[in-house]
PDB file of C-alpha atoms in Angstrom:
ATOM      1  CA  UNK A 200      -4.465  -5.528  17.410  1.00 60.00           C
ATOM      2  CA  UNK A 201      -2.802  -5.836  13.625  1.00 65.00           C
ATOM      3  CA  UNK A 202      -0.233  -8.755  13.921  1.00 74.00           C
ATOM      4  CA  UNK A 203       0.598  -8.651   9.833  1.00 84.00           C
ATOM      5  CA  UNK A 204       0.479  -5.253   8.687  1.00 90.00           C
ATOM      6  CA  UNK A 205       4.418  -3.999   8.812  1.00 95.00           C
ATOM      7  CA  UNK A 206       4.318  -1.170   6.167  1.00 96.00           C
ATOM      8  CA  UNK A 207       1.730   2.116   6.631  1.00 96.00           C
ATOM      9  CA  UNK A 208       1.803   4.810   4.007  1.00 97.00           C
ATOM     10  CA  UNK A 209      -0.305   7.520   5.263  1.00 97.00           C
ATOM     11  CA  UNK A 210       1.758   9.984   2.496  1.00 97.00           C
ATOM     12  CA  UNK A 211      -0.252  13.300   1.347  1.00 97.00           C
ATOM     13  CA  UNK A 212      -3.106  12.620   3.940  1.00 97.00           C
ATOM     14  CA  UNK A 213      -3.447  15.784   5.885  1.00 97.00           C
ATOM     15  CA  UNK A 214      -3.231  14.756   9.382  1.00 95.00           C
ATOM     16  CA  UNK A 215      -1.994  17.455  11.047  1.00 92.00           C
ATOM     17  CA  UNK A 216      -1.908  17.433  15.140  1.00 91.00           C
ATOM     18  CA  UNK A 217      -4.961  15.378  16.100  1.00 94.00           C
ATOM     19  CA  UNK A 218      -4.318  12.574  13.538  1.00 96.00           C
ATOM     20  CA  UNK A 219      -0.871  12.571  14.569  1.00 96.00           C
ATOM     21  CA  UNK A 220      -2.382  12.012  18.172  1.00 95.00           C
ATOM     22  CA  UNK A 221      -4.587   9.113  17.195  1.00 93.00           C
ATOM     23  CA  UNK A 222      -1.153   7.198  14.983  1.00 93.00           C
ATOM     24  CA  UNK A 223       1.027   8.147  18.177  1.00 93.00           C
ATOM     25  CA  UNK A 224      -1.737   6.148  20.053  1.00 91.00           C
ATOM     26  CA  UNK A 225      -1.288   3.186  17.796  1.00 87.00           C
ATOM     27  CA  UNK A 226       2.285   3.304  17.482  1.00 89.00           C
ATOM     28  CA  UNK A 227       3.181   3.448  21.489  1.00 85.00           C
ATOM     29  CA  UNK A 228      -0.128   4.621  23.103  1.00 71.00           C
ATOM     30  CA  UNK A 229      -1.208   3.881  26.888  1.00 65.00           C
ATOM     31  CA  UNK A 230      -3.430   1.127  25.025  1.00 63.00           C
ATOM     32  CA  UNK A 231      -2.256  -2.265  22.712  1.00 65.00           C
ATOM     33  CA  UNK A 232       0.867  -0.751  21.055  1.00 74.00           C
ATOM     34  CA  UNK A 233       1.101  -1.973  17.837  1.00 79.00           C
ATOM     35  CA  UNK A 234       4.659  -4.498  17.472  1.00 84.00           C
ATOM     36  CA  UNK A 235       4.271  -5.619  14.010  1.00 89.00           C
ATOM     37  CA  UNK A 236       5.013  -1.694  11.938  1.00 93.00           C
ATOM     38  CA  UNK A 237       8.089  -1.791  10.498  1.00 96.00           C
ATOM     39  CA  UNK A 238       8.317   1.045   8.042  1.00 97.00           C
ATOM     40  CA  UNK A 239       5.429   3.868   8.786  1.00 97.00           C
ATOM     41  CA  UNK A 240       6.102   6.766   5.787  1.00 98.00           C
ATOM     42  CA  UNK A 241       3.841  10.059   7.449  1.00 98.00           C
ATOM     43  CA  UNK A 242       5.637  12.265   4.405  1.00 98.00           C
ATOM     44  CA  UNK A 243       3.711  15.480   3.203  1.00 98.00           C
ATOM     45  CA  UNK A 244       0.835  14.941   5.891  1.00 97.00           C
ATOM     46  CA  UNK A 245       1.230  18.502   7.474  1.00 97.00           C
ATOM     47  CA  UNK A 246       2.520  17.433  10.655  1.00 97.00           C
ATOM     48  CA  UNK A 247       3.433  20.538  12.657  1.00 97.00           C
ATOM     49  CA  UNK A 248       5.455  20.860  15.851  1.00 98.00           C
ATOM     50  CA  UNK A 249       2.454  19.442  18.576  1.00 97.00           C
ATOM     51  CA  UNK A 250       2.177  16.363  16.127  1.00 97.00           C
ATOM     52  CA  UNK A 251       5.681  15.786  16.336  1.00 97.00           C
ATOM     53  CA  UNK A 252       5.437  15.676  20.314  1.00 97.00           C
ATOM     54  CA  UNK A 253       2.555  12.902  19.878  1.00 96.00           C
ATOM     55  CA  UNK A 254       4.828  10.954  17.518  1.00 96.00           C
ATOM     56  CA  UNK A 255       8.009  11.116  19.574  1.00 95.00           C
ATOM     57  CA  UNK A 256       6.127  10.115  22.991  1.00 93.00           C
ATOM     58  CA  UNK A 257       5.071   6.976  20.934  1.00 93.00           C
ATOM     59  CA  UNK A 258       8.253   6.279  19.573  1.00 94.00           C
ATOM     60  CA  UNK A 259      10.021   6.818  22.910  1.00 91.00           C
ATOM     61  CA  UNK A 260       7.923   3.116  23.528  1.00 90.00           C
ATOM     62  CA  UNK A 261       7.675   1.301  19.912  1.00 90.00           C
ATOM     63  CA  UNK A 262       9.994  -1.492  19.293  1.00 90.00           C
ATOM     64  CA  UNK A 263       9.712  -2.694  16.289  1.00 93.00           C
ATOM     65  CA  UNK A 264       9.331   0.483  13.611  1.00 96.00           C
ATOM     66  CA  UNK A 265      12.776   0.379  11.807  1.00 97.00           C
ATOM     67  CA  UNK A 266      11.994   3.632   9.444  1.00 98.00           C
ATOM     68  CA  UNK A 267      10.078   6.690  10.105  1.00 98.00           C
ATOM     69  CA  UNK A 268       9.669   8.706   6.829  1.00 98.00           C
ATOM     70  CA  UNK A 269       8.508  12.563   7.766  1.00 98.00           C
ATOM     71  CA  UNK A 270       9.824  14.691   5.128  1.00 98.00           C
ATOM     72  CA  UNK A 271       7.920  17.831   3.759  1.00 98.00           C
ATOM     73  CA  UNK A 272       5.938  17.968   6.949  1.00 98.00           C
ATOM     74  CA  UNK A 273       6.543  21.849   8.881  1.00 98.00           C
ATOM     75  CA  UNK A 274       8.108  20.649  12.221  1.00 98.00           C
ATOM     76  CA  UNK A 275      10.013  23.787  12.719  1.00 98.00           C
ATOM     77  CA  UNK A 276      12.677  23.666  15.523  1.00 98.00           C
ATOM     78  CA  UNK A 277       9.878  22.660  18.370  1.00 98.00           C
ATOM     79  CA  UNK A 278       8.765  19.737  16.545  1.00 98.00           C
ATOM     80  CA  UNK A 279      12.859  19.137  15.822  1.00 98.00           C
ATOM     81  CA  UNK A 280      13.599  19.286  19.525  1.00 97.00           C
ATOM     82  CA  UNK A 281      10.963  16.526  20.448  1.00 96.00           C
ATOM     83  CA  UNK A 282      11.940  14.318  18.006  1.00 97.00           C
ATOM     84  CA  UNK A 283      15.429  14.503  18.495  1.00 96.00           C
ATOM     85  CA  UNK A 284      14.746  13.943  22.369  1.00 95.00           C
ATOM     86  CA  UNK A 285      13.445  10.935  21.290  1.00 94.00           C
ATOM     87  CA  UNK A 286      16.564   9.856  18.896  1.00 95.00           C
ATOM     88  CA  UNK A 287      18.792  10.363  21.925  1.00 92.00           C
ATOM     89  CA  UNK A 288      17.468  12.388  24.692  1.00 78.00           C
ATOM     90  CA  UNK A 289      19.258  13.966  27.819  1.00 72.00           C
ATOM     91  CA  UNK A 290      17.182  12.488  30.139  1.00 74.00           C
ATOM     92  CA  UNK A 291      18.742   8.579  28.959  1.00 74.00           C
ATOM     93  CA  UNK A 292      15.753   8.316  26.500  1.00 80.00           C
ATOM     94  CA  UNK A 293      17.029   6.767  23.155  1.00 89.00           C
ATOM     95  CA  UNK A 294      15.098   4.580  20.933  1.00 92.00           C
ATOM     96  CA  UNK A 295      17.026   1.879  19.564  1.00 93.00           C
ATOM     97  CA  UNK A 296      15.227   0.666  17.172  1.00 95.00           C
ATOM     98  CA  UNK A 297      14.644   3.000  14.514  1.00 97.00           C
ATOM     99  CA  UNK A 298      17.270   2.637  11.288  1.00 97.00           C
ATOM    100  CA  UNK A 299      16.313   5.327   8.915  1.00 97.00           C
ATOM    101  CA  UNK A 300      15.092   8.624   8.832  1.00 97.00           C
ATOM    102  CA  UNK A 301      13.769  10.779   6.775  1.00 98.00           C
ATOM    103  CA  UNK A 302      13.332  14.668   7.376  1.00 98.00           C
ATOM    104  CA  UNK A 303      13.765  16.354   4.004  1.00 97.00           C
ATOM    105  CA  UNK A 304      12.229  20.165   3.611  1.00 98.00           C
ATOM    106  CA  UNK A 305      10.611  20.176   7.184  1.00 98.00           C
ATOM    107  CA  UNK A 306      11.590  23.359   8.051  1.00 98.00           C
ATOM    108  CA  UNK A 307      14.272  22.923  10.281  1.00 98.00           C
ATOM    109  CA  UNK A 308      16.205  25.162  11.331  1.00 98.00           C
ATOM    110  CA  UNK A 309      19.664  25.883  13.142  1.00 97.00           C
ATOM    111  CA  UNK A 310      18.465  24.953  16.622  1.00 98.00           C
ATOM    112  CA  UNK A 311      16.474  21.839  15.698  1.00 98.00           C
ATOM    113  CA  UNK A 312      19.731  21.041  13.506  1.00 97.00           C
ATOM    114  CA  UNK A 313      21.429  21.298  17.437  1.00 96.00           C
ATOM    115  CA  UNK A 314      19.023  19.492  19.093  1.00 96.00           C
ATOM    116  CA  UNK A 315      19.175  16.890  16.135  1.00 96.00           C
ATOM    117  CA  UNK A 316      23.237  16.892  16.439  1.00 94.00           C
ATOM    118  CA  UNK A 317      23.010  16.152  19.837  1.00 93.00           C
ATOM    119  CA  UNK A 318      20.734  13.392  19.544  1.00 94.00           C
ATOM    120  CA  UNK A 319      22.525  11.959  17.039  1.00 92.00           C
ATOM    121  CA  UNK A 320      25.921  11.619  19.325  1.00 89.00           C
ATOM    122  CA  UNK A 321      23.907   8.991  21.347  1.00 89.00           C
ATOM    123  CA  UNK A 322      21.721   7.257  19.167  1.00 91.00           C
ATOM    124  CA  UNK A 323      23.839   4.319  17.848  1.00 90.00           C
ATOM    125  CA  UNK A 324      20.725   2.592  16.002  1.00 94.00           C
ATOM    126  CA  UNK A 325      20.233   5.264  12.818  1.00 95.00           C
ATOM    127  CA  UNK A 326      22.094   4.495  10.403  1.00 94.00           C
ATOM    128  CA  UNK A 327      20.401   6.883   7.706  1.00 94.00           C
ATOM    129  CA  UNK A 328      19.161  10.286   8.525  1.00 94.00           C
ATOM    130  CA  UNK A 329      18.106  12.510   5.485  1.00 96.00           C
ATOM    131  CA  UNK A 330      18.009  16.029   6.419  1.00 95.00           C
ATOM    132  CA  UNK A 331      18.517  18.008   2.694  1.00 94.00           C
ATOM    133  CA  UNK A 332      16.531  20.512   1.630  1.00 96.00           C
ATOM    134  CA  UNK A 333      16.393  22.334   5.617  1.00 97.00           C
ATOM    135  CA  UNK A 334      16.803  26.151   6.066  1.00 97.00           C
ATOM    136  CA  UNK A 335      19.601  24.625   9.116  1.00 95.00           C
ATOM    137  CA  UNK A 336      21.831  27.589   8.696  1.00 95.00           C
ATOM    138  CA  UNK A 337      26.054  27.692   9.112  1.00 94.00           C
ATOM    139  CA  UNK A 338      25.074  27.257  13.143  1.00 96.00           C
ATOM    140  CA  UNK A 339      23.454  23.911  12.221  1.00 95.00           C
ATOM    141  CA  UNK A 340      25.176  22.939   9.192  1.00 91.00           C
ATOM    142  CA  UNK A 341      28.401  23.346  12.213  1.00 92.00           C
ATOM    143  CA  UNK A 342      26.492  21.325  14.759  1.00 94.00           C
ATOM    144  CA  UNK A 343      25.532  18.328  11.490  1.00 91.00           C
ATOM    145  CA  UNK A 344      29.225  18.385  10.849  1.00 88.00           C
ATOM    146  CA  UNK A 345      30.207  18.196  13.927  1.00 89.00           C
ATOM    147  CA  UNK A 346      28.051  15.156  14.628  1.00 85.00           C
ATOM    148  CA  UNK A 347      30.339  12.860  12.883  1.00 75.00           C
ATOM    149  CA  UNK A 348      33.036  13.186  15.504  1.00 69.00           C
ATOM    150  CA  UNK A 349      30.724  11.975  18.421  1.00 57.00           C
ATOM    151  CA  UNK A 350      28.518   9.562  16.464  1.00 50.00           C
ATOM    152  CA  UNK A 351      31.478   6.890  16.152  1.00 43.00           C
ATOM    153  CA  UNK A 352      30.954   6.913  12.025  1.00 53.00           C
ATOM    154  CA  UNK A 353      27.728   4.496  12.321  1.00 58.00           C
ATOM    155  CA  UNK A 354      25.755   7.345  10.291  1.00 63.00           C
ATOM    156  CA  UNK A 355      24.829   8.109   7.036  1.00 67.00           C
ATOM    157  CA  UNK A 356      23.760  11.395   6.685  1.00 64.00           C
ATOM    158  CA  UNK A 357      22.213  13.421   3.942  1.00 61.00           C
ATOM    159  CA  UNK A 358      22.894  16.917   3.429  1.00 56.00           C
ATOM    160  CA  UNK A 359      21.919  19.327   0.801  1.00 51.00           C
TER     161      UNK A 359
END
């Protein structure tokens, strides 16, 4: 198990779903769960909704990643949703240790920008979240907006 490595740039390397799978195994897999990644940058690595699942069951259990950097990668609302449960979840789940996020032109739309909203109002650990550059819609630019009032002005947000 890596007990140095705390940055991973993995930018413009096509993972797409089953490489996802095999980082989400690293990062808060069933096996030795990496504790040492701090910053882990997955931008532009074609990372599509089932990816995003892998990546937010892992992060539901890492402690010690601080930014997650997954901008220009086509999560669509799905891959929105299970991220977002993971940033503050209905079921209790919130990770509370991730400080910055990045999810410039991933494709998300007004309902991920809801579930993402949502989120938001219980996670009290982000304090950047860059979202520009989304097709989120009025519906979801509302629900962003919105966010602020429920988020007890901790976040920095992002919006193009």
């Amino acid at each position: 198990v890596n007990t140095s490595v705390k940055t991973l740039k993995l930018r413009y390397n096509p993972l797409l779903d089953e490489g996802t799978k095999a980082l989400a195994e690293m990062l808060g897999g069933s096996g030795a769960i990496n504790t040492t990644l701090e910053h882990v940058d997955l931008s532009v690595c074609n990372i599509q909704p089932v990816g995003a699942k892998h990546l937010a069951q892992a992060m539901n259990v890492n402690t010690s990643v601080k930014t997650l950097k997954l901008s220009s990668n086509p999560l669509h609302d799905e891959g929105m949703k299970a991220l977002a449960g993971m940033l503050g979840g209905s079921d209790g789940t919130v990770n509370t240790t991730l400080e910055h996020v990045e999810l410039e032109e991933c494709k998300i739309g007004s309902v991920g920008a809801k579930h993402l909203a949502q989120a938001m109002c219980m996670n009290t650990s982000v304090k950047t979240l860059q979202i520009r550059r989304n097709p989120l819609g009025d519906e979801g630019a509302k629900a962003i907006t919105e966010m602020f009032g429920g988020s007890s002005g901790h976040l920095n947000t992002t919006l193009e």
